[in-house]
mmCIF file of C-alpha atoms in Angstrom:
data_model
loop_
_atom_site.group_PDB
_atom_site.id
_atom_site.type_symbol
_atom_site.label_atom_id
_atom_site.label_comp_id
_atom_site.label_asym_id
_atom_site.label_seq_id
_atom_site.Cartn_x
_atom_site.Cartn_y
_atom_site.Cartn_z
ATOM 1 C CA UNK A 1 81.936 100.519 123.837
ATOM 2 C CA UNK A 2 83.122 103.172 126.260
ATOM 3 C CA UNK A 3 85.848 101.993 128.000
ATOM 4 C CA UNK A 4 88.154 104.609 130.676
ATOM 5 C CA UNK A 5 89.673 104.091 133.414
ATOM 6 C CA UNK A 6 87.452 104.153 136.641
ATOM 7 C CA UNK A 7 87.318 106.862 139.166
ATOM 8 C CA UNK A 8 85.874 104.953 142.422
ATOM 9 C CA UNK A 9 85.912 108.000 144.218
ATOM 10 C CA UNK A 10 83.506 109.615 142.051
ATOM 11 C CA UNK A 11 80.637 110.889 143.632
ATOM 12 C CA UNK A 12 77.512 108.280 143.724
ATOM 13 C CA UNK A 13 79.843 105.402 143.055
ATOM 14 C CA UNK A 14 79.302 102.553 145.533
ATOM 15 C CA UNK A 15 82.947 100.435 146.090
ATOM 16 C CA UNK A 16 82.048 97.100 144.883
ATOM 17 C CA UNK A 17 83.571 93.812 143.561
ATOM 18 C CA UNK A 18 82.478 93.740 139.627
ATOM 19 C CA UNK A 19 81.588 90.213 140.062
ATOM 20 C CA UNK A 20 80.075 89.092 136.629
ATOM 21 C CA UNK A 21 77.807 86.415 138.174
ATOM 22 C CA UNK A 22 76.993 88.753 141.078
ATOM 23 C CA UNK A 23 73.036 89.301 140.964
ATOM 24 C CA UNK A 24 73.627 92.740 141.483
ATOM 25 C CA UNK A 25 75.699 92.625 138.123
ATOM 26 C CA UNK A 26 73.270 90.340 136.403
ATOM 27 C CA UNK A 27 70.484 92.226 137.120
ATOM 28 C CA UNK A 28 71.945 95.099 135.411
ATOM 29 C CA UNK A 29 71.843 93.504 131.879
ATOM 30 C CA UNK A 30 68.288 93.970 131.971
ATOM 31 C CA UNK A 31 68.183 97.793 131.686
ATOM 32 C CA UNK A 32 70.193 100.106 129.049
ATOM 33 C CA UNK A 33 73.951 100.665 130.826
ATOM 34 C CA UNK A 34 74.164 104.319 131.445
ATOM 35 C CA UNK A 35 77.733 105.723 131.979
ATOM 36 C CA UNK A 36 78.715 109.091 133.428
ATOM 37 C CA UNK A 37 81.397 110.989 132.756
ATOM 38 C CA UNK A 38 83.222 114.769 133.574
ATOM 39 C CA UNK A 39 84.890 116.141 131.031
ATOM 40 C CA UNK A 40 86.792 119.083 130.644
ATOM 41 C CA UNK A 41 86.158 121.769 128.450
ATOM 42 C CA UNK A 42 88.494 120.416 125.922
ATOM 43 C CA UNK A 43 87.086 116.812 126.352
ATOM 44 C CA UNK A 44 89.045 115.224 128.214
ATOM 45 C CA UNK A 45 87.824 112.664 130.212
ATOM 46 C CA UNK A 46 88.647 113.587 134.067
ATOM 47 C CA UNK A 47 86.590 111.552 135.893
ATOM 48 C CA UNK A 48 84.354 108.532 134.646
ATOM 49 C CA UNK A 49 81.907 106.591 136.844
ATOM 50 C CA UNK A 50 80.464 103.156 135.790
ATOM 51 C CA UNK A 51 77.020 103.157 136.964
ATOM 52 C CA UNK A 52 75.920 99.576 135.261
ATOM 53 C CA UNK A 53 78.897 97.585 133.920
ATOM 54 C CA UNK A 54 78.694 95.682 130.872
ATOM 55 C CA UNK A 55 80.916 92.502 130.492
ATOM 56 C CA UNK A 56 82.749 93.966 127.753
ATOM 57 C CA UNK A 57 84.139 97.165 129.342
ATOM 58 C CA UNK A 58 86.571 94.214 130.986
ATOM 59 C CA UNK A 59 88.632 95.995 133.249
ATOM 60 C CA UNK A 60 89.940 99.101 133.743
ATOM 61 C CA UNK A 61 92.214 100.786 131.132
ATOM 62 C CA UNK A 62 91.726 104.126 129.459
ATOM 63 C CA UNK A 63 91.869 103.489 125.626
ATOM 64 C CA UNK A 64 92.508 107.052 125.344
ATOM 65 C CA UNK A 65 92.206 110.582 127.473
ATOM 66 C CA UNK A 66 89.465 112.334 125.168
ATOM 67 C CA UNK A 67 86.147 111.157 124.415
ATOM 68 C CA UNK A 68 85.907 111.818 120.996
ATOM 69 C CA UNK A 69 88.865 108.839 120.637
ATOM 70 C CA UNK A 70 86.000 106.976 121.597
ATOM 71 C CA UNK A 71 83.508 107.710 119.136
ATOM 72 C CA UNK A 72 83.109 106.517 115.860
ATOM 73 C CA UNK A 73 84.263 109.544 113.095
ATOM 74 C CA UNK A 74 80.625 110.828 112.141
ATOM 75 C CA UNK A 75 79.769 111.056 115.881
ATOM 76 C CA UNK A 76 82.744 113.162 116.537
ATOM 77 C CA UNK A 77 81.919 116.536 115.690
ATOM 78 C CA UNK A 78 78.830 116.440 116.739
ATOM 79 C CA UNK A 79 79.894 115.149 120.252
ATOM 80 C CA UNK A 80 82.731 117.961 120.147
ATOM 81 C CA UNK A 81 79.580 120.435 119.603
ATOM 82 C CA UNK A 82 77.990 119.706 122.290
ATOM 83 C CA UNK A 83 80.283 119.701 124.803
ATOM 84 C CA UNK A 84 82.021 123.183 123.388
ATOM 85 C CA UNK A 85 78.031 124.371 124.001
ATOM 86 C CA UNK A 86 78.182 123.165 127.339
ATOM 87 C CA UNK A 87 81.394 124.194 128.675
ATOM 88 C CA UNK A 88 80.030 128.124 127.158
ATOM 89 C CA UNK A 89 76.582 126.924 129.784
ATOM 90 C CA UNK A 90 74.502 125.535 127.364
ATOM 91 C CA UNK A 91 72.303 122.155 127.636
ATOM 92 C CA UNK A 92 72.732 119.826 124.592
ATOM 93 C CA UNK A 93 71.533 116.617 123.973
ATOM 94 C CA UNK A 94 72.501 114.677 120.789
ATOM 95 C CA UNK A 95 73.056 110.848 119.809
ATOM 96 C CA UNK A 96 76.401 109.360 119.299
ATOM 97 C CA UNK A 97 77.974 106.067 117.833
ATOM 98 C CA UNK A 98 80.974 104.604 119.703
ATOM 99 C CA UNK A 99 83.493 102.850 118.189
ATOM 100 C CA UNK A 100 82.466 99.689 118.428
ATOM 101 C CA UNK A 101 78.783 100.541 116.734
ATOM 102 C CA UNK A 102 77.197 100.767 120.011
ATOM 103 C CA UNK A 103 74.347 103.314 120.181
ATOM 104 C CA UNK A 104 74.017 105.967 123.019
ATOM 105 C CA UNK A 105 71.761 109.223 123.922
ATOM 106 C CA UNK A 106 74.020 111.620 125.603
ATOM 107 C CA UNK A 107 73.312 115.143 128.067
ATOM 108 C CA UNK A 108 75.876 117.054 128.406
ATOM 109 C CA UNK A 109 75.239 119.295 131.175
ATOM 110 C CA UNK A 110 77.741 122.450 132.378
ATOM 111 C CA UNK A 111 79.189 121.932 135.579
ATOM 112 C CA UNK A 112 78.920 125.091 138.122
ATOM 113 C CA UNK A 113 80.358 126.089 141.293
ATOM 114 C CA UNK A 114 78.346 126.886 144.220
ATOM 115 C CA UNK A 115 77.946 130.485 143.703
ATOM 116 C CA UNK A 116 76.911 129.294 139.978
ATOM 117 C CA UNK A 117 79.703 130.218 138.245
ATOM 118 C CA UNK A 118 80.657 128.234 135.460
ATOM 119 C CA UNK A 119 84.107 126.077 135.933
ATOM 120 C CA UNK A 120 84.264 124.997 132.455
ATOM 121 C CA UNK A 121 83.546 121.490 132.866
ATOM 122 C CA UNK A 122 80.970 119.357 131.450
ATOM 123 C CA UNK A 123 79.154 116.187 132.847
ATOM 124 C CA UNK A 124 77.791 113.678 130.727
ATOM 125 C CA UNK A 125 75.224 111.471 131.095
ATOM 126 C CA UNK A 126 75.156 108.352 128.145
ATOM 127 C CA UNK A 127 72.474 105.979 127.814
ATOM 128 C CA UNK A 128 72.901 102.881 125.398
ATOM 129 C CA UNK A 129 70.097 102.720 123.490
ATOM 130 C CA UNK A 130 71.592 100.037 121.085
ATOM 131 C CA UNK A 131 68.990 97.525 121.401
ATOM 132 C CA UNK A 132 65.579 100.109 121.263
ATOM 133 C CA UNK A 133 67.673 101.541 118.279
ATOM 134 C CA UNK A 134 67.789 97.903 116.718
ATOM 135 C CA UNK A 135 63.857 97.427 118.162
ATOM 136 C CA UNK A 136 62.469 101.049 116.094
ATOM 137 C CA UNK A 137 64.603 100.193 112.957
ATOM 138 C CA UNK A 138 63.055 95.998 112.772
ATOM 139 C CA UNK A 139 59.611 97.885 113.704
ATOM 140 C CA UNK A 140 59.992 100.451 110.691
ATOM 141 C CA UNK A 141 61.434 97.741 108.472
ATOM 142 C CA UNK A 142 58.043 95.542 109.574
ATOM 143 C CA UNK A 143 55.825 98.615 109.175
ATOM 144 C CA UNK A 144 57.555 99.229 105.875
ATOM 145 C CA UNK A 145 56.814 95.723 104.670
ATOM 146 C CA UNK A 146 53.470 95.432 105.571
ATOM 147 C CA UNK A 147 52.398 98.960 103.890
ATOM 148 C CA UNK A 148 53.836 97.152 101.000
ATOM 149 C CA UNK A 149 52.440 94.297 101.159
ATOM 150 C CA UNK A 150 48.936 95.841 102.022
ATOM 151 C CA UNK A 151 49.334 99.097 98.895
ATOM 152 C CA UNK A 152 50.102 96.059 96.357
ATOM 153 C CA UNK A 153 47.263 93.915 96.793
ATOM 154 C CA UNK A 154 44.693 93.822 94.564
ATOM 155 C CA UNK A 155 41.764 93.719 96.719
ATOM 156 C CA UNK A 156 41.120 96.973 98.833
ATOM 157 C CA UNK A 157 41.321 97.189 102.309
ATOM 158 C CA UNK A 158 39.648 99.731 104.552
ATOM 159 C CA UNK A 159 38.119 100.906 107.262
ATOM 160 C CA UNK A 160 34.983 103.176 108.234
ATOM 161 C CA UNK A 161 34.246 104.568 111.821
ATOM 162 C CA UNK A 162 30.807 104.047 113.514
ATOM 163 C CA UNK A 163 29.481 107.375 111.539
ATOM 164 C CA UNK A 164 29.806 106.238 108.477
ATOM 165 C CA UNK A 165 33.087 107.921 107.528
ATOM 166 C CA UNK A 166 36.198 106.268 105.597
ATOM 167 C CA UNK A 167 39.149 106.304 108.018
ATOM 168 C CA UNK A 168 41.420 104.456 105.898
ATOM 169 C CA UNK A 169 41.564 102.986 102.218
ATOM 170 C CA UNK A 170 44.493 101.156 100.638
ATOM 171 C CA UNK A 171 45.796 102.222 97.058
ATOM 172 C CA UNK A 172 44.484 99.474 95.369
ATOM 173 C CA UNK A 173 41.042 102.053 95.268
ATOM 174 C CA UNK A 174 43.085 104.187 92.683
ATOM 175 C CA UNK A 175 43.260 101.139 89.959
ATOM 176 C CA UNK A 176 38.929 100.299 90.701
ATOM 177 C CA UNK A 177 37.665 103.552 90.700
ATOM 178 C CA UNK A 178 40.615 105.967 89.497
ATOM 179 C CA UNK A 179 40.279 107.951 93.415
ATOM 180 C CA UNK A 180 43.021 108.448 95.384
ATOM 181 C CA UNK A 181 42.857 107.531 99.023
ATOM 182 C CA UNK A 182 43.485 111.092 99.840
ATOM 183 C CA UNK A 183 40.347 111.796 98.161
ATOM 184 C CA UNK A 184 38.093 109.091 100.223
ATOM 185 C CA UNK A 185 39.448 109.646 103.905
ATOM 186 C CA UNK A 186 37.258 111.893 105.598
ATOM 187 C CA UNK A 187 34.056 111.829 103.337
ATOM 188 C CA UNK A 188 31.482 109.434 104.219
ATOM 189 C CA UNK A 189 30.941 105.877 102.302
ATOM 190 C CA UNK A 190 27.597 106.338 101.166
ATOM 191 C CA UNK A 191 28.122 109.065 98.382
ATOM 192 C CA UNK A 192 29.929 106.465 96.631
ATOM 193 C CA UNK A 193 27.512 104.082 96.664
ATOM 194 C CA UNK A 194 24.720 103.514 93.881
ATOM 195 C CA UNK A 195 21.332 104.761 94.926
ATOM 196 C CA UNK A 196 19.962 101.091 94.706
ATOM 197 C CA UNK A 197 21.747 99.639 96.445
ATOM 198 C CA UNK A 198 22.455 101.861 99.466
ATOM 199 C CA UNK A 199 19.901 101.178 101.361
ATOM 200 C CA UNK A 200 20.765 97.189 101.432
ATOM 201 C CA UNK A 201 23.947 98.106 101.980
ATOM 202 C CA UNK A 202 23.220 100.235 105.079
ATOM 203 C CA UNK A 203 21.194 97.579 106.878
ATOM 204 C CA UNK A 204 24.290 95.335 106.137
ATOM 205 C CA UNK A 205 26.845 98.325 108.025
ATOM 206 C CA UNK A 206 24.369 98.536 110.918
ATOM 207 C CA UNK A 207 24.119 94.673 110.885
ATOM 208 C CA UNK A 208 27.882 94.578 110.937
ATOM 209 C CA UNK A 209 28.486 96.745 113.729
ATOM 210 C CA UNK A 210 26.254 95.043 116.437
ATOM 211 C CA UNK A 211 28.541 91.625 114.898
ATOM 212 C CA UNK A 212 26.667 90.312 112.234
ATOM 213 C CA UNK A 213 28.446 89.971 109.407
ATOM 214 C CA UNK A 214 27.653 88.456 105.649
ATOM 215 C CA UNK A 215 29.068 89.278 102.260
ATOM 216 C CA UNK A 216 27.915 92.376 100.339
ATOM 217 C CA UNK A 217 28.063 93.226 96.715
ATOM 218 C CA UNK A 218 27.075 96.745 95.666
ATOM 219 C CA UNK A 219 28.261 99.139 92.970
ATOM 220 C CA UNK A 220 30.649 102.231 93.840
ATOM 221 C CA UNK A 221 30.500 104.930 91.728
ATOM 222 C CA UNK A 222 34.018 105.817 90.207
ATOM 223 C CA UNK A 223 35.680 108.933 89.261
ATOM 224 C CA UNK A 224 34.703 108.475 85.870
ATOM 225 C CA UNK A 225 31.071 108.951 86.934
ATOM 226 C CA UNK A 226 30.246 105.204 86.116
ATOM 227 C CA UNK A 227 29.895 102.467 88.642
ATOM 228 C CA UNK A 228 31.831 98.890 89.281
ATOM 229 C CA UNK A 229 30.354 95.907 91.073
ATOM 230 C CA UNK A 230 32.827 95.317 94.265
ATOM 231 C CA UNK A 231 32.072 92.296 96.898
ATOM 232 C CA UNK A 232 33.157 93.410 99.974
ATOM 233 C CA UNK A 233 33.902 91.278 103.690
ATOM 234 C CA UNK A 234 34.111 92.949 107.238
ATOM 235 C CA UNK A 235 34.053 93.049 110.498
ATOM 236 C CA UNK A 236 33.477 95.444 113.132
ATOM 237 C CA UNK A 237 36.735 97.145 115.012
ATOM 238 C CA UNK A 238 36.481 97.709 118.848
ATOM 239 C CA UNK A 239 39.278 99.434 121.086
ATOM 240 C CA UNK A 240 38.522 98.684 124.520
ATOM 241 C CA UNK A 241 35.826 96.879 124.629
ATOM 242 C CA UNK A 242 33.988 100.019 122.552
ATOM 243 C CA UNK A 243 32.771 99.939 118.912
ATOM 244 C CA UNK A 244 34.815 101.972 116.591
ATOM 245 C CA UNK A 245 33.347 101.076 113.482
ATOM 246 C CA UNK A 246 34.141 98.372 110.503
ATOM 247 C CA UNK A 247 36.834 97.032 108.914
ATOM 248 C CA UNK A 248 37.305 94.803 105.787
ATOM 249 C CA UNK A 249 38.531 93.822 102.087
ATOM 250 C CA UNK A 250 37.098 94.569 98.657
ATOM 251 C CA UNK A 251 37.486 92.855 95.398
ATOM 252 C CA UNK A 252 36.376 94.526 92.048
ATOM 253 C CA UNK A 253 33.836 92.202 90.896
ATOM 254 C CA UNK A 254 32.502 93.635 87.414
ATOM 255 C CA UNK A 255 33.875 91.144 85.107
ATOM 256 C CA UNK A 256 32.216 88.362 86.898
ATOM 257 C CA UNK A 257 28.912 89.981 87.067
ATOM 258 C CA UNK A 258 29.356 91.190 83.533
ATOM 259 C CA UNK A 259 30.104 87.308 82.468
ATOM 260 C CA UNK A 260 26.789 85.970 84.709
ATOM 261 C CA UNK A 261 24.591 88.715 83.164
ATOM 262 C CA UNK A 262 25.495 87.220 79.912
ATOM 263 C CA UNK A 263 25.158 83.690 80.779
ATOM 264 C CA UNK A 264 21.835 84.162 82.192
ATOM 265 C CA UNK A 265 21.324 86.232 78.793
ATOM 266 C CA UNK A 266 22.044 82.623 77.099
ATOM 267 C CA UNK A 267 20.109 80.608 79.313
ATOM 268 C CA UNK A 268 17.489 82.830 78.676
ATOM 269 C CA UNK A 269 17.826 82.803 74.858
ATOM 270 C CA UNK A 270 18.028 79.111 75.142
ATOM 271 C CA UNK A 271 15.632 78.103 77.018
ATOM 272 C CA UNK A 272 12.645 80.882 74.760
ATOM 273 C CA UNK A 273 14.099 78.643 71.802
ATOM 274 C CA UNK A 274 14.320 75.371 73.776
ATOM 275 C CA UNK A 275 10.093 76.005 74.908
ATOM 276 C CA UNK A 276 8.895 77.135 71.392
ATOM 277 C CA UNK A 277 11.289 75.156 69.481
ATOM 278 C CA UNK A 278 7.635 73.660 67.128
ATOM 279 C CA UNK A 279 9.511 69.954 67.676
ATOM 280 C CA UNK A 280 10.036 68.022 70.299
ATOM 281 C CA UNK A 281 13.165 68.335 72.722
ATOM 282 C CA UNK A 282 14.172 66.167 75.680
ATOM 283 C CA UNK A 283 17.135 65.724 78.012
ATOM 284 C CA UNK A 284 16.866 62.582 79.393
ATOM 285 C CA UNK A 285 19.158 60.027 81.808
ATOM 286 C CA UNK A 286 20.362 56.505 80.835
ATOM 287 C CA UNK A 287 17.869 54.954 83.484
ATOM 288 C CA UNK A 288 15.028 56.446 81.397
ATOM 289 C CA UNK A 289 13.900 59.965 83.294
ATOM 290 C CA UNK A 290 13.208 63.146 81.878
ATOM 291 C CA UNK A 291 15.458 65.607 82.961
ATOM 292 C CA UNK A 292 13.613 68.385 80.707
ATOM 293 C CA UNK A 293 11.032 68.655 78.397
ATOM 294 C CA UNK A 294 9.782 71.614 76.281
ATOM 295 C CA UNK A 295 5.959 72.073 75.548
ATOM 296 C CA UNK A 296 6.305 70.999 72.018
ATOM 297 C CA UNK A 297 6.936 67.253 72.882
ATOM 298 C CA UNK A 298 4.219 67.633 76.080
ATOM 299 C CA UNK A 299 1.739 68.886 73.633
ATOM 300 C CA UNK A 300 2.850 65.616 70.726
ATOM 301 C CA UNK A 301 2.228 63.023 73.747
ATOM 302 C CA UNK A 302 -0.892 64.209 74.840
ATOM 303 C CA UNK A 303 0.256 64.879 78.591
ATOM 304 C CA UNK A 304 -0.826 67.805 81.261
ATOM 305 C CA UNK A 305 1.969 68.880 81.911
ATOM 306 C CA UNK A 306 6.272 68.880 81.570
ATOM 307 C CA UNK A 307 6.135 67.647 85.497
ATOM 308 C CA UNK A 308 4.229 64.572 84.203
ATOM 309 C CA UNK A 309 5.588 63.857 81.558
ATOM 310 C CA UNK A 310 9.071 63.956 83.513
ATOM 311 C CA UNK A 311 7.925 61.379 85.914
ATOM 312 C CA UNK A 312 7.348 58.569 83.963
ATOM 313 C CA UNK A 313 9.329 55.597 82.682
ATOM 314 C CA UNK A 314 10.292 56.043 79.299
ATOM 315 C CA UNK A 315 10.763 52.481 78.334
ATOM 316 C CA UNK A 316 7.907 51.275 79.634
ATOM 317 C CA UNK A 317 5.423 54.007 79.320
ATOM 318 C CA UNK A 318 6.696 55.436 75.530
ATOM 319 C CA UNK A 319 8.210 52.676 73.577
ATOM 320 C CA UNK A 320 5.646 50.171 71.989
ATOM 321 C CA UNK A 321 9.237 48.171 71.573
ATOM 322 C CA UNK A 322 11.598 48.632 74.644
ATOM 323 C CA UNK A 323 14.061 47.124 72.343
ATOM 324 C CA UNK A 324 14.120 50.172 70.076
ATOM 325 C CA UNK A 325 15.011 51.991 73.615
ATOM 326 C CA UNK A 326 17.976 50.448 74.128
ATOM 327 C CA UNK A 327 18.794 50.407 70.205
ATOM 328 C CA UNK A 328 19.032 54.113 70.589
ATOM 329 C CA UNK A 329 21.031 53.748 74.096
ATOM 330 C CA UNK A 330 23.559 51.774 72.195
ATOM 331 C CA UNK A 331 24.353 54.238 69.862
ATOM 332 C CA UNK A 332 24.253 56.965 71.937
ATOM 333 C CA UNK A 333 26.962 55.547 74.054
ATOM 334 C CA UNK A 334 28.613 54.001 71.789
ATOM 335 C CA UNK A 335 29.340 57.545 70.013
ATOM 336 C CA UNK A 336 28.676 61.082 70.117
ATOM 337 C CA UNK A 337 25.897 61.591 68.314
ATOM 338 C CA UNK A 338 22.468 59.421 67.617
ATOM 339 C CA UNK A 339 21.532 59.493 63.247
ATOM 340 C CA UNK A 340 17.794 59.535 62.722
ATOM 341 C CA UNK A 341 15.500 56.705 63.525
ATOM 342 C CA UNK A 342 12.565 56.193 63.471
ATOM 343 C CA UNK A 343 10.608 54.252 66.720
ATOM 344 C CA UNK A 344 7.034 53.900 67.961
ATOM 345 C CA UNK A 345 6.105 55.877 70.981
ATOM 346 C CA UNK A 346 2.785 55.884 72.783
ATOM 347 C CA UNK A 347 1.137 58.976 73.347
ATOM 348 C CA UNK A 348 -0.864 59.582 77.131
ATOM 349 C CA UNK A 349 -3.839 57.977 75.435
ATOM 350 C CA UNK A 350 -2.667 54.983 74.273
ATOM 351 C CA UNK A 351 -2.517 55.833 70.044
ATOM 352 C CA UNK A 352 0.317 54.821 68.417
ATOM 353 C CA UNK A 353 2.726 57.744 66.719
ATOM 354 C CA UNK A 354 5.980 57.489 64.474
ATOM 355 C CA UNK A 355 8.578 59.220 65.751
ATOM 356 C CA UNK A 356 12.141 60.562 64.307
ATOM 357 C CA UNK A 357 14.636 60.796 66.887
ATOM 358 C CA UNK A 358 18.250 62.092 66.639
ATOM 359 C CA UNK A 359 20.577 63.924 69.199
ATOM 360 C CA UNK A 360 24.228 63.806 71.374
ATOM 361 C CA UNK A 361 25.202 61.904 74.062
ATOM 362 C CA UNK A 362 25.723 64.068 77.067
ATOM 363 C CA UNK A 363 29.189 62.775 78.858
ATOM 364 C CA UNK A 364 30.620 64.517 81.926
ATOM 365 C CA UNK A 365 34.711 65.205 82.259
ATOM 366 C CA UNK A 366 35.248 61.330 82.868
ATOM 367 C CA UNK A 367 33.920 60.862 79.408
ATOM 368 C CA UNK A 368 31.203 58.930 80.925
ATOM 369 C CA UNK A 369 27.597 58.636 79.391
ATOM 370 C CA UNK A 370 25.134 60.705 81.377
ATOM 371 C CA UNK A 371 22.405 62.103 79.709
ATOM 372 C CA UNK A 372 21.265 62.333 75.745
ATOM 373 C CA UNK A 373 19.624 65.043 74.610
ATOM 374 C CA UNK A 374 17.326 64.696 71.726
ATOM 375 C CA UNK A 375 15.030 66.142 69.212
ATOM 376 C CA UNK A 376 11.452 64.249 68.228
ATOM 377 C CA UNK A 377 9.773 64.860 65.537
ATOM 378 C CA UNK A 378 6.034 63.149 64.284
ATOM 379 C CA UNK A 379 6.413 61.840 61.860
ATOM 380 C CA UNK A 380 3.205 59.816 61.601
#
């Protein structure tokens, strides 16, 4: 910190006791101290005037007649720069580091005579801006951190204004569709999107803007020419109370549609093979419902339909023997898998038919028996 010994004289300085409790003195902890000084053309510190007076300075006590002495080493030259430029009638302004690590924004101004001749000397004028210095530096540090954060995510963040066109889009963009965001700011969203699905999307960006807001999934076209599946979230951006368009988050979603188009492939092969499988096939509950039925087994009972046959009890209305029901229950839960029997089962209209059945008991993560699934043949 600055410290010199005090010229009371100096013009502008108001004779005061430095009372560190005094309001007056409080009050100026509040702003950044600003210290003036005259200088001579060499430096030297002729006159110094203590406008706000930090606690530290203590009292008075010139550590030493120059103000470079005062200045930590890289700040020295640069100080001495300035002031040679202003004693020649130059205006400099330049930032310096005292000693002690404090930071301060310095004028140095030539002094001049009335008739505006130069005298050589130099006035100073040094602001501490320590503590805004400390404010930009945890603000860049913050700023630094969160671009991190937000370029290493996977998901991609961005943001369109209320025309349509990207604004902003985080790197994560380059690893889903090989673009750099360079590439996408500027140019509007929709000639990335795939022709079917545009105009869904669209409805959803209006829909968005006026504060509606639901989950999309579309496909974006990448620079490979082919397109990914991406579900995207957002919400509109306002700036004073005025619409400014959307923002939001994107995931690449193409494995997970790629792995539901297959299993709806399965389900599709299995359920052609489960309905014109030529025997019987049921899925039924331990309490005796149908949970499905294929038309092989509808067609060997005589019955309308799968919905009616699913709606009746099958102890009571198949089995000629209920005991032979719970016979097959028993080993069912009892074990994994059901060996051929054979059983009587009434068909719709009453005749009698020999039956084979065999199958797996169903059990859910509890290892608990839920369900057996079975194949019937006829046997008769």
């Amino acid at each position: 910190m600055f410290d010199f010994e005090v010229d009371e004289s100096f013009p502008g300085r108001r004779n005061r006791a430095r009372d560190p409790n005094a309001p007056e003195t409080r009050d100026s902890f509040d702003a950044p101290p600003t210290h003036v000084f005259l200088l001579a053309g060499d430096g030297t510190v002729r006159h110094l005037s203590l406008g706000r007076l930090p606690a530290e300075l203590g009292a008075r006590g010139a550590l030493g007649p120059r103000l470079e002495d005062h200045l930590a080493r890289e700040s020295r030259r640069r100080a001495a720069a300035c002031i040679a430029d202003a004693a020649a009638g130059q205006h400099r302004e330049c930032e310096v580091t005292d000693i002690h690590g404090r930071v301060y924004w310095t004028r140095y101004e030539p002094v001049r005579s009335a008739d505006g001749k130069g005298e050589g000397e130099v006035l100073v004028v040094a602001t501490d801006i320590s503590y805004s210095r400390q404010m930009h530096h945890a603000l860049v540090k913050s700023e630094r951190e969160y671009r991190e954060l937000v370029e290493n995510l996977n998901d991609i963040l961005f943001s369109v204004n209320e025309r349509g066109y990207l604004t902003y889009i985080s790197a994560a963009v380059t690893t889903v569709a090989g673009y750099s965001p360079r590439e996408l700011v500027g140019r509007p969203f929709q000639q990335f999107i795939h022709p079917e699905d545009l105009p869904s999307l669209l409805a959803s960006y209006e829909a968005t803007l006026t504060g509606v807001s639901e989950p999309s999934e579309y496909r974006i076209r990448t620079r490979w020419g082919d397109y990914r599946w991406v579900r995207s979230h957002s919400r509109r951006a306002t700036r004073d109370g005025e619409v400014t368009g959307i923002r939001g988050v994107m995931r690449d979603v193409t494995e997970r549609r790629r792995a539901e188009g297959a299993l709806k492939e399965a389900e599709q092969r299995y359920r052609s093979m489960f309905d014109n499988a030529f025997f019987g096939i049921s899925i039924s509950t331990p309490d005796g419902r149908f949970l499905d039925v294929n038309r092989a087994l509808v067609a060997m009972l005589g019955y309308e339909s799968a919905e009616v046959l699913k709606a009746v009890d099958i102890a009571d209305a198949l089995y000629v023997d209920p005991k032979q029901r719970n016979r097959v229950l028993d080993w069912a839960r009892n074990g994994d898998s059901v060996t051929p029997i054979e059983v009587q089962w009434k068909r719709h209209d009453g005749d009698v038919v020999m039956v084979r059945l065999s199958g797996r008991a169903i059990r859910d993560e509890d290892d608990a028996f839920v369900g057996f699934e079975c194949i019937v043949e006829n046997v008769t």
